[in-house]
Short mmCIF file of C-alpha atoms in Angstrom, two decimals:
data_model
loop_
_atom_site.label_atom_id
_atom_site.label_comp_id
_atom_site.label_asym_id
_atom_site.label_seq_id
_atom_site.Cartn_x
_atom_site.Cartn_y
_atom_site.Cartn_z
CA MET A 1 96.82 13.54 16.68
CA ASP A 2 93.57 13.65 15.37
CA VAL A 3 91.37 16.66 14.17
CA ARG A 4 89.34 18.02 16.90
CA PRO A 5 85.78 16.93 15.46
CA LEU A 6 82.68 20.41 15.41
CA ARG A 7 79.97 20.65 18.62
CA HIS A 8 77.77 22.99 16.87
CA LYS A 9 74.40 21.69 15.78
CA LYS A 10 72.33 22.46 12.75
CA ALA A 11 68.72 24.05 13.47
CA ASP A 12 68.14 20.14 12.50
CA GLY A 13 69.74 18.96 15.41
CA THR A 14 72.62 17.31 13.34
CA LEU A 15 76.40 18.11 13.84
CA TRP A 16 78.03 20.29 11.42
CA VAL A 17 80.71 18.37 9.56
CA ARG A 18 83.62 19.76 7.95
CA PRO A 19 83.59 19.23 3.96
CA PRO A 20 86.30 16.36 2.97
CA ASP A 21 88.43 18.56 1.36
CA VAL A 22 88.88 20.80 4.21
CA GLU A 23 89.08 17.62 6.73
CA THR A 24 92.26 16.49 4.77
CA GLU A 25 93.68 19.73 4.84
CA ILE A 26 93.30 19.62 8.42
CA ARG A 27 95.33 16.66 8.86
CA ALA A 28 97.82 17.17 6.58
CA THR A 29 98.70 20.31 8.98
CA LEU A 30 98.69 18.43 11.98
CA GLU A 31 102.48 17.53 11.92
CA LEU A 32 103.56 20.56 10.93
CA ALA A 33 105.79 23.21 12.73
CA THR A 34 104.32 26.31 14.01
CA THR A 35 106.72 28.23 12.25
CA GLU A 36 105.75 25.87 8.98
CA LEU A 37 102.10 26.33 9.69
CA VAL A 38 102.20 30.34 9.80
CA ALA A 39 104.27 30.61 6.63
CA LYS A 40 101.87 28.03 4.85
CA ALA A 41 98.93 29.94 5.99
CA ILE A 42 98.72 32.48 2.89
CA LYS A 43 97.55 29.33 1.11
CA LEU A 44 95.40 27.63 3.29
CA ARG A 45 91.47 27.23 3.24
CA LEU A 46 90.29 29.71 5.66
CA GLU A 47 88.08 27.09 7.21
CA THR A 48 91.93 25.29 8.36
CA ILE A 49 92.96 28.55 9.78
CA VAL A 50 89.96 29.02 11.67
CA TYR A 51 90.54 25.30 12.92
CA TRP A 52 93.85 26.43 14.12
CA ILE A 53 92.88 29.86 15.78
CA ARG A 54 89.85 27.63 17.77
CA GLU A 55 92.56 24.95 18.70
CA THR A 56 93.24 25.37 22.63
CA GLY A 57 96.75 23.93 22.32
CA THR A 58 97.64 26.56 19.47
CA ASP A 59 100.61 28.95 20.68
CA LYS A 60 99.14 32.14 21.57
CA LYS A 61 101.67 34.12 18.98
CA VAL A 62 100.63 31.51 16.45
CA ARG A 63 97.23 32.08 16.69
CA ASN A 64 97.46 35.92 16.75
CA LYS A 65 99.30 35.61 13.53
CA LEU A 66 96.92 33.51 12.07
CA SER A 67 94.24 35.97 13.23
CA GLU A 68 95.76 38.56 11.21
CA ILE A 69 96.39 36.55 8.03
CA LEU A 70 92.72 35.33 8.24
CA LEU A 71 91.36 39.29 8.52
CA ALA A 72 93.77 39.85 6.03
CA ARG A 73 92.18 37.51 3.41
CA CYS A 74 88.49 38.11 4.12
CA GLN A 75 88.35 41.83 4.86
CA PRO A 76 87.71 42.77 1.07
CA ASN A 77 84.94 40.27 0.92
CA ILE A 78 83.45 41.66 4.21
CA ARG A 79 83.30 45.21 2.24
CA SER A 80 82.02 44.00 -0.78
CA HIS A 81 78.97 42.44 1.13
CA VAL A 82 78.09 45.26 3.14
CA GLY A 83 79.48 48.16 1.06
CA ARG A 84 76.43 49.47 0.03
CA LEU A 85 75.13 50.36 3.17
CA PRO A 86 74.54 54.30 4.00
CA ASN A 87 77.19 53.75 7.12
CA SER A 88 79.27 50.86 6.13
CA ASP A 89 82.41 51.42 7.62
CA GLU A 90 80.27 50.76 10.78
CA ALA A 91 78.67 47.86 9.04
CA VAL A 92 82.51 46.40 8.07
CA ASP A 93 83.78 46.88 11.80
CA GLU A 94 80.29 44.89 13.03
CA VAL A 95 81.06 41.93 10.74
CA THR A 96 84.61 41.83 11.85
CA THR A 97 83.61 42.13 15.34
CA THR A 98 80.59 39.47 15.01
CA MET A 99 82.95 37.17 13.32
CA PHE A 100 85.92 37.16 15.30
CA THR A 101 84.11 37.13 18.67
CA ALA A 102 82.83 33.83 17.50
CA ILE A 103 85.67 32.19 16.24
CA LEU A 104 88.01 33.09 19.49
CA ASP A 105 84.73 32.09 21.99
CA LEU A 106 85.95 28.83 22.90
CA GLU A 107 83.00 28.53 25.33
CA LYS A 108 80.54 28.89 22.70
CA THR A 109 80.06 26.49 19.52
CA GLY A 110 78.62 29.05 17.04
CA GLY A 111 82.44 29.49 15.63
CA ASP A 112 82.64 26.01 14.40
CA VAL A 113 80.14 27.05 11.57
CA TYR A 114 83.22 29.11 10.20
CA GLU A 115 85.51 25.98 10.55
CA ALA A 116 82.97 23.88 7.84
CA ILE A 117 81.85 26.59 5.62
CA PHE A 118 83.57 29.89 5.77
CA TRP A 119 82.76 31.86 2.92
CA LYS A 120 79.08 31.30 3.09
CA LYS A 121 79.12 31.98 6.70
CA LEU A 122 80.77 35.01 6.28
CA LYS A 123 78.43 36.63 3.66
CA THR A 124 75.52 34.95 6.26
CA THR A 125 77.01 37.36 8.79
CA SER A 126 77.57 40.12 6.54
CA THR A 127 73.89 39.94 5.41
CA ASP A 128 72.69 39.46 8.81
CA VAL A 129 74.73 42.76 9.77
CA ALA A 130 73.09 44.44 6.80
CA ARG A 131 69.57 43.14 7.95
CA ALA A 132 69.84 45.10 11.64
CA HIS A 133 71.32 48.27 9.89
CA LEU A 134 68.58 48.32 7.67
CA THR A 135 65.95 47.57 10.51
CA ARG A 136 67.47 50.34 12.46
CA ASN A 137 67.29 52.76 9.64
CA ARG A 138 63.49 51.77 8.94
CA ARG A 139 62.99 52.58 12.84
CA ASN A 140 64.41 56.06 12.37
CA PRO A 141 63.50 57.38 9.02
CA MET A 142 64.96 60.23 7.43
CA PRO A 143 61.99 63.16 7.28
CA ARG A 144 61.63 62.56 3.75
CA GLU A 145 60.73 59.00 4.49
CA LEU A 146 57.95 60.12 6.76
CA THR A 147 55.78 61.23 4.46
CA GLU A 148 55.94 58.71 1.84
CA ASP A 149 53.12 56.37 3.34
CA PHE A 150 50.54 58.53 3.39
CA GLY A 151 47.65 57.38 1.64
CA GLU A 152 47.07 54.05 -0.37
CA VAL A 153 46.23 54.26 -3.95
CA ALA A 154 44.47 51.35 -4.86
CA ASN A 155 44.74 51.37 -9.05
CA GLY A 156 48.44 50.49 -8.93
CA GLU A 157 49.39 54.21 -9.87
CA ASP A 158 52.28 56.34 -8.13
CA ASP A 159 51.64 59.41 -6.89
CA LEU A 160 51.90 61.09 -10.50
CA GLY A 161 49.37 58.57 -11.65
CA ARG A 162 51.94 56.71 -13.60
CA SER A 163 51.50 52.85 -13.12
CA ALA A 164 54.75 50.29 -12.24
CA PRO A 165 57.28 51.05 -14.69
CA ASP A 166 59.06 49.00 -17.42
CA SER A 167 62.63 48.57 -17.03
CA PRO A 168 64.88 50.56 -19.83
CA LEU A 169 66.81 47.50 -19.95
CA GLU A 170 63.49 45.30 -21.37
CA ALA A 171 64.24 47.61 -24.71
CA VAL A 172 67.55 46.90 -25.01
CA LEU A 173 66.72 43.01 -24.54
CA LYS A 174 63.72 43.27 -26.96
CA ALA A 175 66.34 44.66 -29.85
CA GLY A 176 68.26 41.11 -29.24
CA ASP A 177 71.35 42.33 -28.62
CA GLU A 178 73.02 40.56 -25.95
CA GLN A 179 76.37 42.10 -25.31
CA ALA A 180 74.55 45.80 -25.39
CA TYR A 181 72.20 44.10 -22.60
CA LYS A 182 74.85 43.39 -20.56
CA GLU A 183 76.58 46.33 -20.68
CA GLY A 184 73.14 48.34 -19.78
CA LYS A 185 73.10 45.47 -16.77
CA ARG A 186 76.41 46.90 -15.77
CA LEU A 187 75.66 50.34 -16.12
CA ALA A 188 72.41 49.81 -14.32
CA ARG A 189 73.88 48.29 -11.65
CA ILE A 190 76.48 51.21 -10.95
CA ALA A 191 73.09 53.78 -11.36
CA ILE A 192 71.26 51.64 -8.87
CA GLY A 193 74.55 51.49 -6.60
CA LEU A 194 74.16 55.17 -5.79
CA LEU A 195 70.42 55.30 -4.51
CA LYS A 196 69.01 54.52 -1.00
CA PRO A 197 69.38 51.00 0.21
CA GLU A 198 65.42 50.57 0.40
CA VAL A 199 65.26 51.81 -3.29
CA GLN A 200 68.33 49.20 -4.80
CA GLN A 201 66.16 46.35 -2.61
CA ALA A 202 63.40 47.09 -4.39
CA TYR A 203 64.82 47.15 -7.86
CA LEU A 204 66.73 44.17 -7.25
CA LEU A 205 63.86 42.62 -6.30
CA ARG A 206 62.02 43.40 -8.83
CA GLU A 207 64.79 42.46 -11.08
CA GLU A 208 64.64 38.72 -9.46
CA GLY A 209 60.95 38.43 -10.77
CA TRP A 210 59.12 39.67 -7.46
CA ALA A 211 55.70 41.08 -7.76
CA ILE A 212 55.18 44.36 -5.63
CA GLU A 213 52.19 43.34 -4.43
CA SER A 214 49.60 40.37 -4.78
CA LYS A 215 46.04 39.53 -3.75
CA GLU A 216 46.92 36.30 -2.31
CA SER A 217 47.74 36.67 1.30
CA ASP A 218 50.16 34.46 1.95
CA GLU A 219 52.64 35.59 -1.19
CA GLU A 220 55.75 37.03 -0.55
CA THR A 221 55.88 40.57 -2.38
CA ILE A 222 58.19 43.26 -2.55
CA SER A 223 55.84 45.83 -0.15
CA LYS A 224 56.18 43.07 2.35
CA ALA A 225 59.67 42.53 2.43
CA LEU A 226 60.39 46.16 2.70
CA HIS A 227 57.31 47.17 4.90
CA ARG A 228 56.36 49.64 2.74
CA THR A 229 53.08 50.07 0.61
CA PRO A 230 53.09 49.19 -2.88
CA ARG A 231 52.68 52.99 -3.75
CA THR A 232 55.61 53.80 -1.99
CA ILE A 233 57.22 50.53 -3.86
CA ARG A 234 56.26 52.09 -7.38
CA ASN A 235 57.57 55.48 -6.24
CA TRP A 236 60.89 53.88 -5.29
CA LEU A 237 60.88 51.78 -8.62
CA ARG A 238 60.50 54.66 -10.74
CA GLU A 239 62.82 56.61 -8.73
CA ALA A 240 65.23 53.67 -9.57
CA GLU A 241 64.42 53.52 -13.51
CA ASP A 242 64.70 57.14 -13.81
CA ALA A 243 68.67 56.73 -12.50
CA VAL A 244 69.25 53.57 -15.04
CA ARG A 245 67.87 55.93 -17.85
CA ARG A 246 69.95 58.83 -17.11
CA ARG A 247 72.87 56.07 -16.70
CA LEU A 248 72.03 54.59 -20.27
CA GLY A 249 71.77 58.29 -21.68
CA GLY A 250 68.13 57.84 -22.23
CA GLY A 251 67.42 61.25 -21.10
CA HIS A 252 64.32 60.68 -19.09
CA ASP A 253 63.32 63.62 -16.93
CA MET B 1 58.04 25.05 20.22
CA THR B 2 61.88 23.84 20.35
CA SER B 3 63.91 27.05 20.63
CA VAL B 4 66.25 27.26 17.41
CA LEU B 5 68.73 29.76 17.36
CA TRP B 6 68.21 32.85 14.45
CA SER B 7 71.68 31.96 13.51
CA ASP B 8 71.17 28.42 13.08
CA VAL B 9 67.87 28.99 10.92
CA LEU B 10 70.04 31.39 8.80
CA ASP B 11 72.79 29.04 8.22
CA GLU B 12 70.33 26.71 7.16
CA TYR B 13 68.14 29.00 4.88
CA VAL B 14 71.22 30.27 3.43
CA GLY B 15 72.37 26.39 2.53
CA VAL B 16 69.69 25.91 0.55
CA GLY B 17 69.56 28.87 -1.38
CA VAL B 18 68.14 32.44 -0.66
CA GLY B 19 66.34 34.67 -3.12
CA SER B 20 62.61 33.45 -4.50
CA PRO B 21 59.45 34.53 -2.52
CA GLU B 22 58.67 31.06 -2.79
CA GLN B 23 61.31 29.51 -1.01
CA LEU B 24 60.62 32.42 1.82
CA ARG B 25 57.19 31.60 1.75
CA GLU B 26 58.81 28.13 2.53
CA TRP B 27 60.68 29.01 5.17
CA ILE B 28 58.30 31.56 7.19
CA ARG B 29 56.11 28.35 7.48
CA ARG B 30 58.69 26.14 8.88
CA TYR B 31 60.10 28.95 11.25
CA PRO B 32 57.00 31.48 11.76
CA GLN B 33 58.91 32.97 14.88
CA PHE B 34 61.62 34.03 12.53
CA GLU B 35 58.72 35.74 10.33
CA THR B 36 59.89 39.38 10.14
CA GLU B 37 63.76 38.61 10.25
CA LEU B 38 63.40 36.21 7.55
CA ARG B 39 61.85 38.66 5.37
CA ASP B 40 64.05 41.61 6.25
CA PHE B 41 67.45 39.01 5.61
CA THR B 42 66.02 37.96 2.47
CA ALA B 43 65.58 41.73 1.24
CA ALA B 44 69.33 42.24 2.60
CA TRP B 45 70.88 39.31 1.04
CA VAL B 46 69.77 41.16 -2.48
CA LEU B 47 71.45 44.18 -1.51
CA THR B 48 74.73 42.05 -0.08
CA SER B 49 74.60 39.86 -3.37
CA ALA B 50 74.33 42.93 -5.58
CA ALA B 51 77.37 44.72 -3.75
CA GLU B 52 79.71 41.84 -4.33
CA GLU B 53 79.91 42.68 -8.02
CA ASP B 54 80.98 46.18 -7.08
CA VAL B 55 84.19 44.61 -6.43
CA LEU B 56 84.53 43.60 -10.04
CA GLU B 57 84.64 47.43 -10.51
CA ALA B 58 87.67 47.49 -8.31
CA SER B 59 89.41 50.73 -8.33
CA ASP B 60 91.26 52.77 -6.49
CA HIS B 61 89.23 53.98 -4.21
CA ALA B 62 88.15 50.21 -3.80
CA LYS B 63 91.94 50.13 -2.97
CA GLU B 64 91.87 52.83 -0.78
CA LEU B 65 89.00 51.46 1.18
CA ASN B 66 90.36 48.07 1.87
CA GLU B 67 93.41 49.65 3.40
CA ARG B 68 91.31 51.51 5.55
CA ASP B 69 89.14 48.65 6.79
CA HIS B 70 92.38 46.46 7.36
CA LEU B 71 93.90 49.25 9.56
CA ARG B 72 90.35 49.09 11.64
CA GLY B 73 89.82 45.52 11.47
CA SER B 74 93.27 44.57 12.74
CA SER B 75 92.58 47.21 15.44
CA ILE B 76 89.45 45.29 16.48
CA VAL B 77 91.05 41.69 16.25
CA GLN B 78 94.08 43.07 18.32
CA ASN B 79 91.65 44.05 20.84
CA LEU B 80 89.66 40.78 21.16
CA LEU B 81 92.80 38.99 21.17
CA HIS B 82 94.13 41.34 23.96
CA HIS B 83 90.99 41.20 26.17
CA LEU B 84 91.10 37.39 25.64
CA ASP B 85 94.39 36.93 27.23
CA ASN B 86 93.83 39.58 30.09
CA GLN B 87 90.18 39.40 30.51
CA SER B 88 91.20 38.36 34.08
CA ALA B 89 93.74 40.52 34.81
CA GLU B 90 92.31 43.72 33.92
CA PRO B 91 90.55 46.19 35.97
CA THR B 92 86.84 46.16 34.59
CA SER B 93 85.06 49.37 33.43
CA SER B 94 81.46 50.38 33.81
CA LEU B 95 78.95 50.99 31.08
CA GLY B 96 78.51 55.06 33.20
CA ALA B 97 82.54 55.27 33.09
CA GLU B 98 82.42 54.46 29.39
CA CYS B 99 79.49 57.04 28.87
CA GLN B 100 81.32 59.76 30.64
CA ARG B 101 84.50 58.68 28.91
CA LEU B 102 83.07 59.57 25.54
CA GLY B 103 81.62 63.31 27.13
CA ARG B 104 77.87 61.39 26.70
CA ASP B 105 75.28 61.30 29.39
CA LEU B 106 73.63 57.95 29.93
CA GLN B 107 70.23 58.70 28.90
CA SER B 108 71.23 59.11 25.51
CA VAL B 109 73.24 56.43 25.09
CA ALA B 110 70.58 54.38 26.36
CA GLU B 111 68.14 55.85 23.68
CA GLU B 112 70.61 55.03 21.18
CA ALA B 113 71.03 51.57 21.96
CA ASP B 114 67.18 51.01 21.88
CA LEU B 115 67.30 50.01 25.77
CA GLY B 116 65.68 52.87 27.82
CA VAL B 117 67.09 54.22 30.59
CA PRO B 118 65.66 51.99 33.22
CA LEU B 119 67.26 48.61 31.67
CA PHE B 120 70.80 50.60 30.68
CA ARG B 121 71.00 51.46 34.63
CA LYS B 122 70.46 47.80 35.31
CA LEU B 123 73.13 46.78 32.80
CA ASP B 124 75.33 49.47 34.38
CA ARG B 125 74.90 47.90 37.84
CA ARG B 126 75.60 44.89 36.76
CA GLN B 127 72.01 43.74 37.81
CA ILE B 128 71.44 41.58 34.67
CA VAL B 129 72.85 38.29 33.82
CA VAL B 130 75.70 39.10 31.62
CA GLU B 131 75.16 35.53 29.83
CA SER B 132 71.40 36.04 29.23
CA ILE B 133 72.40 39.05 27.27
CA PRO B 134 71.83 38.69 23.53
CA ASP B 135 74.99 39.07 21.64
CA ARG B 136 73.04 41.71 19.52
CA VAL B 137 72.67 43.73 22.19
CA LEU B 138 76.71 43.55 22.89
CA THR B 139 77.25 44.53 19.41
CA ILE B 140 74.98 47.47 19.59
CA LEU B 141 76.75 48.91 22.77
CA ALA B 142 80.23 48.08 21.44
CA THR B 143 79.47 49.86 18.06
CA ILE B 144 78.29 52.86 20.23
CA LEU B 145 80.98 52.97 22.86
CA GLY B 146 83.74 52.27 20.25
CA ARG B 147 84.78 48.84 22.09
CA THR B 148 84.90 45.29 21.62
CA VAL B 149 82.47 43.18 22.51
CA VAL B 150 84.50 41.29 24.75
CA PHE B 151 85.14 44.43 26.55
CA VAL B 152 81.59 45.39 26.52
CA ARG B 153 81.03 41.98 27.98
CA SER B 154 83.51 42.52 30.90
CA CYS B 155 81.79 45.54 32.07
CA LEU B 156 78.40 44.10 32.16
CA GLY B 157 79.90 40.91 33.93
CA GLY B 158 81.09 40.72 37.71
CA PRO B 159 79.22 41.42 40.92
CA PRO B 160 76.57 44.01 41.08
CA ARG B 161 77.27 47.57 42.01
CA ALA B 162 75.30 49.66 44.50
CA ALA B 163 73.36 52.62 42.83
CA ALA B 164 74.76 55.82 44.07
CA ALA B 165 71.79 56.98 45.47
CA LEU B 166 71.42 53.97 47.97
CA HIS B 167 74.60 55.28 49.71
CA HIS B 168 72.56 57.93 51.57
CA SER B 169 71.62 55.65 53.80
CA ASP B 170 73.63 54.62 57.20
CA LYS B 171 73.22 50.88 56.32
CA ALA B 172 75.46 49.26 53.47
CA PRO B 173 73.64 49.42 50.38
CA GLU B 174 71.81 46.12 49.69
CA LEU B 175 72.73 44.75 46.45
CA VAL B 176 69.51 43.32 44.02
CA LYS B 177 69.98 39.56 42.74
CA PRO B 178 70.90 39.88 39.19
CA GLN B 179 68.00 39.23 36.72
CA ASP B 180 67.68 37.57 33.45
CA PHE B 181 67.75 40.01 30.41
CA PHE B 182 64.28 39.06 29.26
CA GLU B 183 63.14 38.80 32.64
CA ALA B 184 63.82 42.63 32.99
CA ILE B 185 62.84 43.41 29.74
CA ARG B 186 59.03 41.68 30.61
CA LEU B 187 58.90 43.28 34.19
CA ASP B 188 60.30 47.18 32.83
CA PRO B 189 56.95 49.08 33.35
CA ASP B 190 58.53 52.24 31.67
CA MET B 191 59.18 50.34 28.52
CA PRO B 192 57.32 51.08 25.45
CA GLU B 193 55.37 47.85 23.98
CA GLU B 194 56.65 48.28 20.60
CA ARG B 195 60.44 48.28 22.10
CA ARG B 196 59.69 45.83 24.48
CA SER B 197 58.39 43.19 21.83
CA ARG B 198 61.15 44.23 19.66
CA TRP B 199 63.64 42.74 22.53
CA MET B 200 61.49 39.88 23.30
CA ALA B 201 61.87 38.49 19.63
CA LEU B 202 65.21 38.13 20.02
CA LYS B 203 64.58 35.47 23.12
CA ASP B 204 63.69 32.53 20.41
CA GLN B 205 66.92 33.29 18.43
CA ARG B 206 69.17 32.63 21.73
#
């Protein structure tokens, strides 16, 4: 019995292939009795489990059992990806539905990718679901957001006349205490995690070194990525920095 | 321009690494048809990546969430497997019947799904070729109706149904030949342009 080859093509037209260690593991399971396969599934790679779920010859009961094991092993990761969305339960369910629909649909080849790069594909699917949720929220904004974009401020100040904020963590970094910086960063992440997703995105992109705006029209900026004016982004960053300061005990208010 | 699936572009983009503005610019140059999607995906990526770190802050609350997720997830998977095994044996429902089941009117569901009433009615009457309906539409409807994608697909497939109004005639109602989803979008005279372009953008992703 041979390992079934993948049929799905990448964007560049080449076929997906499984990594050698996945191929080897699948090969080692080919001769297993179904009871052994299910018993070992808890330790198998998820790519191997998906392979057996997608095998047309797999007994239905075994397929169902393997699907349950797959779900149990990857569900916490789904939550970890979309947990910051406002309606995260809905997003978790959408990721689960999208993933299992692809895996169980043998008429389409898209599920093959889960046999090659399971975790990466799961994160990609989760992020794409998050993208769709955030886009829907942007299309149906809360009343407060509707009022935020009125008017542009050319001098780069926010609506209170303040320029783009400096990170409160920078002061700790300048002091040279690496341990304190790490702890500060952890606390900052907790503080940021409580804010609106858009505000979190602005803060995180800024943390990644993105500029708020640029004179170069083709440069990617936070303002472009979040479809908001630089002024709104500055307001959001100010909100985020204030939250971080409060969490760090700076008492800025 | 050759047709490239959005999901395939994503797999490749994630493979090389998401995050920097330079990388994003390069990918937009490579796939200009997905400019907005790539930008939105990159902005969503920083959020999902940051959220991953929350797991490290594991707590009783996280445990409880995971247990709840697992219960709902099991139900989703069992439904999918059940429908997969009984697809042909089960009587199919319809979008209209599903709206009734939820006690909602067709218009509100059509608007929530961002489809508009005329297109929603066509879907309800199975006047749209089911294979042409993007997965995104099926997923949105599944979420709103609290059903699985497989179930929604089964509602939208099968022979076209006649509109109730046609039964006033003595003649047997003439069934409309099913239309491609994007053709229906393109020809819908009542669809606002903004909504039309949002859906048409999905055409390249198929």
